[in-house]
Short mmCIF file of C-alpha atoms in Angstrom, two decimals:
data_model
loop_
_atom_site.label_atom_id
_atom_site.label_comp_id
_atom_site.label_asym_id
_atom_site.label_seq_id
_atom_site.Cartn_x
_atom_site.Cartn_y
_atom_site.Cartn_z
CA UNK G 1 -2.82 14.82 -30.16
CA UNK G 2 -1.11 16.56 -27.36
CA UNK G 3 1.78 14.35 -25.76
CA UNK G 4 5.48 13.86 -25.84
CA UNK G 5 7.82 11.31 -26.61
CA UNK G 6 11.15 10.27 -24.72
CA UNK G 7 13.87 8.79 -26.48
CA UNK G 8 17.68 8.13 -25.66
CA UNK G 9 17.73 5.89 -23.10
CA UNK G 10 20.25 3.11 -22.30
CA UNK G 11 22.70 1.32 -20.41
CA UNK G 12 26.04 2.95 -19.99
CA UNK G 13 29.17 3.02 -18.62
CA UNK G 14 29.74 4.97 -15.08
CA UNK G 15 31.50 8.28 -16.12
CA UNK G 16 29.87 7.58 -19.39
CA UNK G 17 27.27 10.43 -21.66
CA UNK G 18 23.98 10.25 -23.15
CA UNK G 19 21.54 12.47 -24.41
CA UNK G 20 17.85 12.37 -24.12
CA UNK G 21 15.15 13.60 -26.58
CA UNK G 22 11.89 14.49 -25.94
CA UNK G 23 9.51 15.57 -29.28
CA UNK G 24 6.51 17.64 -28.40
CA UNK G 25 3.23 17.67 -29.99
CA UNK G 26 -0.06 18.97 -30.60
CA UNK G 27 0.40 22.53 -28.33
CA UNK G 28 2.50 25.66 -28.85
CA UNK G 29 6.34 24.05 -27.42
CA UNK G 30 7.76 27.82 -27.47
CA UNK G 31 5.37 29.40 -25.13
CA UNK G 32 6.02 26.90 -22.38
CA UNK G 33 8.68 26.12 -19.36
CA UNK G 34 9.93 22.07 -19.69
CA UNK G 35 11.40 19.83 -17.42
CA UNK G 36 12.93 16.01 -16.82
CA UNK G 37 12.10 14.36 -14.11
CA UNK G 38 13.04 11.02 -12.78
CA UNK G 39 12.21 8.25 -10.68
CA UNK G 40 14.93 5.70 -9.46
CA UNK G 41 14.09 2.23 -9.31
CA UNK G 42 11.97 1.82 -6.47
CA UNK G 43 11.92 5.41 -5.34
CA UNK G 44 9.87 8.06 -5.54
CA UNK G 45 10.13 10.89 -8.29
CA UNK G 46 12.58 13.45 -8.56
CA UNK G 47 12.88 17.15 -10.35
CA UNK G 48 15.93 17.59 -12.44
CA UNK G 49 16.04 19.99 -14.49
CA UNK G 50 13.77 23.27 -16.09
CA UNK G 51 14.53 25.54 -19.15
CA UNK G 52 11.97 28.18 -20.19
CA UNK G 53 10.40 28.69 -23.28
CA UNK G 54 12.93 30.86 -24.84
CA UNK G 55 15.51 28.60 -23.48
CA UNK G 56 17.16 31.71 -21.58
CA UNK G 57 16.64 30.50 -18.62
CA UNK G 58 17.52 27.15 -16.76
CA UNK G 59 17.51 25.06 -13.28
CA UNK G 60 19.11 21.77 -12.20
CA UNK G 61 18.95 19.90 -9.13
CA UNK G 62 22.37 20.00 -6.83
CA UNK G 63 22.54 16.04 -7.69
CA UNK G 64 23.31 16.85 -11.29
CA UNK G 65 24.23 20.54 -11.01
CA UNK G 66 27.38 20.75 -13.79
CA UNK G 67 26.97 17.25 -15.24
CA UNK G 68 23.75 17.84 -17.00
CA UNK G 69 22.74 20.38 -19.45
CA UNK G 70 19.23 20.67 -20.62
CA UNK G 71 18.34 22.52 -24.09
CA UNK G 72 15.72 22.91 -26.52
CA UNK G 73 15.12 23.70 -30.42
CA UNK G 74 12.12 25.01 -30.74
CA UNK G 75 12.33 24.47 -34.82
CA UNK G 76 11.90 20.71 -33.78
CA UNK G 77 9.70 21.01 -31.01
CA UNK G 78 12.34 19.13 -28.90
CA UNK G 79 13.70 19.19 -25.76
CA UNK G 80 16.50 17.49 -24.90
CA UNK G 81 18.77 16.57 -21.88
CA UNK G 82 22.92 16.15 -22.49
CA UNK G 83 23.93 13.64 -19.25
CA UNK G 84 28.16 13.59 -18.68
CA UNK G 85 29.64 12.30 -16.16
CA UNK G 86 27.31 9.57 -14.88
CA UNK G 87 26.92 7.48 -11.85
CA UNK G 88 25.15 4.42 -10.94
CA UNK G 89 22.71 6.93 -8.76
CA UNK G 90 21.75 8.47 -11.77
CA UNK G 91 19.93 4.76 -13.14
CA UNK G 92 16.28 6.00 -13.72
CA UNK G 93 13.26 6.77 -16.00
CA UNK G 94 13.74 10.27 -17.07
CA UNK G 95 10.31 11.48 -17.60
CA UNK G 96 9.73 15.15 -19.74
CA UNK G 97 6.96 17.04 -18.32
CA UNK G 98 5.38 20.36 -19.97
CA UNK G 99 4.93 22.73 -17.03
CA UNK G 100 1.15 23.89 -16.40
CA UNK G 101 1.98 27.91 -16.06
CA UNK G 102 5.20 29.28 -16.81
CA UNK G 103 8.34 29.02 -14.62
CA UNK G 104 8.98 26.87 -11.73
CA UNK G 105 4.95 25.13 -11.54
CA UNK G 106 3.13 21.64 -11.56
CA UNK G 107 3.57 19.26 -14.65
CA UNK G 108 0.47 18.96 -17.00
CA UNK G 109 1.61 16.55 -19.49
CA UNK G 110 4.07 13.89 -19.46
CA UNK G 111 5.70 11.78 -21.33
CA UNK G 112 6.01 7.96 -20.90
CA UNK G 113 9.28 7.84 -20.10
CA UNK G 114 13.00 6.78 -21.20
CA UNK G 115 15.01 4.40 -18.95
CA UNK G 116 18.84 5.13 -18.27
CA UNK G 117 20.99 2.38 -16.31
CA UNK G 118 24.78 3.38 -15.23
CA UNK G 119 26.37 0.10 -15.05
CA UNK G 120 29.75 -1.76 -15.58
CA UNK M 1 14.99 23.24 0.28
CA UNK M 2 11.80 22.93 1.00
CA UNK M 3 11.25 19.56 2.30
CA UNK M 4 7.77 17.65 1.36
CA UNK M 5 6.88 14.56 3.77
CA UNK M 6 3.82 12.66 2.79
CA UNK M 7 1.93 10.33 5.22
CA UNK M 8 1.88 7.00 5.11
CA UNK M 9 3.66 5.39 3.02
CA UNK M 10 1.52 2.80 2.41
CA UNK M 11 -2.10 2.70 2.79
CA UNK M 12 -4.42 -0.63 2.48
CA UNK M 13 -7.97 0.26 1.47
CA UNK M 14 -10.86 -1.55 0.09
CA UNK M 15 -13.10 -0.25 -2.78
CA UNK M 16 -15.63 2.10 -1.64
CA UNK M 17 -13.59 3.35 1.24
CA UNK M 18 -12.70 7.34 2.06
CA UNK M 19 -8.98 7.67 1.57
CA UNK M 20 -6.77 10.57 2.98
CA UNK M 21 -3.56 11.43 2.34
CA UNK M 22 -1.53 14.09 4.49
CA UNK M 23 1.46 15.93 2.73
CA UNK M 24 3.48 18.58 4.97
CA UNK M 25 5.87 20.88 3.59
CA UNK M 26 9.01 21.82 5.73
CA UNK M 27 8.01 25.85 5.68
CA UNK M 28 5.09 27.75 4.42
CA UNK M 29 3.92 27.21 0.08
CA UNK M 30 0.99 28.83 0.48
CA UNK M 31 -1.49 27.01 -2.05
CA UNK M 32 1.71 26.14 -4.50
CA UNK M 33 1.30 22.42 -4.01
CA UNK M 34 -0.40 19.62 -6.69
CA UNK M 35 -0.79 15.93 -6.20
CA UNK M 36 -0.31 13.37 -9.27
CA UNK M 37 -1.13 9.59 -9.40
CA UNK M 38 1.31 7.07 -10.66
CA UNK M 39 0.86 3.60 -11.96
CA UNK M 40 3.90 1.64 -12.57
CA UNK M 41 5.20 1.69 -16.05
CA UNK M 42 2.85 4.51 -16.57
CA UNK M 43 3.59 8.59 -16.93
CA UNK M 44 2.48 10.10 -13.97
CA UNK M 45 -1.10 12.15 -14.31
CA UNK M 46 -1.58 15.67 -12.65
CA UNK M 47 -4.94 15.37 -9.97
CA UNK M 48 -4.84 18.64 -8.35
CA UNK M 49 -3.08 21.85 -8.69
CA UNK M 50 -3.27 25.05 -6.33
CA UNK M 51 -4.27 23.08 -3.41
CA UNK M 52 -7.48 22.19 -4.50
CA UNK M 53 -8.21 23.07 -8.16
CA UNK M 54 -9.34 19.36 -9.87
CA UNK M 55 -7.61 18.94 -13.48
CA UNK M 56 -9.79 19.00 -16.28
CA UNK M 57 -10.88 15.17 -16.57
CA UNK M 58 -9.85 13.99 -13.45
CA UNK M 59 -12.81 12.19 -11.45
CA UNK M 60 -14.87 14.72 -8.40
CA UNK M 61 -14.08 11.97 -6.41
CA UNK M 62 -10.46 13.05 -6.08
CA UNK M 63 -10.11 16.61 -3.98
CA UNK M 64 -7.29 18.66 -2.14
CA UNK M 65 -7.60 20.96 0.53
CA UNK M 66 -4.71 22.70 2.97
CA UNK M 67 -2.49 26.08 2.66
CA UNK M 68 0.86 26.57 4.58
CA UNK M 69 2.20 23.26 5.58
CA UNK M 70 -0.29 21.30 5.56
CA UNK M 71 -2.43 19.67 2.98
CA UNK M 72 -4.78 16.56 1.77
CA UNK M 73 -5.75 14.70 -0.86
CA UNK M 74 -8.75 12.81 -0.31
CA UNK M 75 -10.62 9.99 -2.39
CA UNK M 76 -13.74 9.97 -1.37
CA UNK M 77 -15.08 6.38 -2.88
CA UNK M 78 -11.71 4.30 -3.89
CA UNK M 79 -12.11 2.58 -6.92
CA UNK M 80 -10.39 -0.21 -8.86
CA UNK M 81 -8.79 2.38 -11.15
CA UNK M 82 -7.70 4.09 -7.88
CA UNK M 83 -4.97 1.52 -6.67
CA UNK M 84 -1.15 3.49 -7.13
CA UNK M 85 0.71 5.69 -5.77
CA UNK M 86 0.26 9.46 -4.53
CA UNK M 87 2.59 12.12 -4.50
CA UNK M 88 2.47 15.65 -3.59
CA UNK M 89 4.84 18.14 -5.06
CA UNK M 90 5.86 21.76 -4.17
CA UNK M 91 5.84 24.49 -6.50
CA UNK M 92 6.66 27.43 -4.22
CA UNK M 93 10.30 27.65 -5.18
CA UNK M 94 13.05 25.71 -6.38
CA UNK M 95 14.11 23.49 -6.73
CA UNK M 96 10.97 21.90 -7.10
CA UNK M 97 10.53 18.84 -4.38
CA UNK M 98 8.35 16.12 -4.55
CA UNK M 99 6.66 14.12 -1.07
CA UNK M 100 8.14 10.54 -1.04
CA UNK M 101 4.88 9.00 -1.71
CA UNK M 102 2.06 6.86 -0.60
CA UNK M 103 1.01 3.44 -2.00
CA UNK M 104 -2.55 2.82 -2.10
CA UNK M 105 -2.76 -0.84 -1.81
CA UNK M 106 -5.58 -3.16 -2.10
CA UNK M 107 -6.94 -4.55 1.42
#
C-alpha cells in the first residue's frame, strides 16, 4: 500500500528540539522530492520544508529558515525533520507529503499527520 | 513571494448546488497551481493539478480552470462527502504558498 506514516510529535518546551519521522511505503522513496507541511491550529496550511531525492538539495520556509533541518535515509525509506529552537508559533500538525513531479510541485500523497505543541 | 488569496472564506451551500471557488495569485504561475480538499483530522487529498488536470480517482464533478492569476475550482453538484475546506496552492516557485482557504459549509 502506498502511504506514509508521521511520527515524533509532542509537547515541548519553547527553545526546546524534536525530530519528526516519516516512513514511506509502497513506491520508489529515492526517485522522489519530499516535503513537511503544516497547519496551525485553526489556520490554513503551510509549506516548510523540501529535500530532493538524492537529498542534495533542500528548501525551508523564512519562518524556520536555520532552526529546522530536513533529511532523509533512503536505506529506511524515511524522511525526517530535526526542529531546534522552537516557538509557540511553531504548535502544528506537521504533515509529510511525496511531491507529484520532481522539485518544487503539488503533493500527491500525504501522510496523516504528527502534532507538535510548544508550550511551558 | 508569490502571494495566493482564495475567495471566500466561507461558503454555505446546500447539496446539489454549483460551487465556485476563486484563487488569485499575486503575479503570473502560469498553469502551476493545484487545489486539495481537507477534512479535519484528515490528510489533505490532491483534486487538481496543472490548472485543470483531475487526479486519478477524484470525482468529474470536481474541475479547475484559469492560467496567470486567476483560477477556479468548481463543484458542479455538492455532495455530502463534499463539505471541507479548499485550498489552492502555487507551484511556480518557491517557496511554495498555499491560498488561505475556503470552508464549504452546510446551508
Amino acid at each position: 500500500e502506498v502511504q506514509l506514516l508521521e511520527s515524533g510529535g509532542g509537547l515541548v518546551q519553547p527553545g526546546g528540539s524534536l525530530r519528526l519521522s516519516c516512513a514511506a511505503s509502497g513506491f520508489t522513496f529515492s526517485t522522489y522530492t519530499m516535503n513537511w507541511v503544516r497547519q496551525a491550529p485553526g489556520k490554513g496550511l503551510e509549506w516548510v520544508s523540501s529535500i530532493t531525492g538524492s537529498g542534495g538539495s533542500t528548501n525551508f520556509a523564512d519562518s524556520v529558515k536555520g532552526r529546522f533541518t530536513i533529511s532523509r535515509d533512503s536505506s529506511k525509506n524515511t524522511l525526517y525533520l530535526q526542529m531546534n529552537s522552537l516557538r509557540a508559533e511553531d504548535t502544528a500538525v506537521y504533515y509529510c507529503a511525496k511531491d507529484g513531479l520532481n522539485w518544487g510541485s503539488y503533493f500527491d500523497l500525504w501522510g496523516r499527520g504528527t502534532l507538535v505543541t510548544v508550550s511551558s | 513571494d508569490i502571494q495566493m488569496t482564495q475567495s471566500p472564506s466561507t461558503l454555505s451551500a446546500s447539496v446539489g448546488d454549483r460551487v465556485t471557488i476563486t484563487c488569485r495569485a499575486s503575479q503570473s504561475i502560469s498553469s502551476w497551481l493545484a487545489w486539495y480538499q481537507k477534512k479535519p483530522g484528515k490528510a489533505p487529498e490532491l483534486l487538481i493539478y496543472e490548472a485543470f488536470i483531475l487526479e486519478s480517482g477524484v470525482p468529474s464533478r470536481f474541475s479547475g480552470s484559469g492560467s496567470g492569476t486567476e483560477f477556479t475550482l468548481t463543484i458542479s453538484s455538492l455532495q455530502p462527502d463534499d463539505f471541507a475546506a479548499y485550498y489552492c496552492q502555487q507551484y511556480n516557485s518557491y517557496p511554495l504558498t498555499f491560498g488561505g482557504g475556503t470552508k464549504v459549509e452546510i446551508k
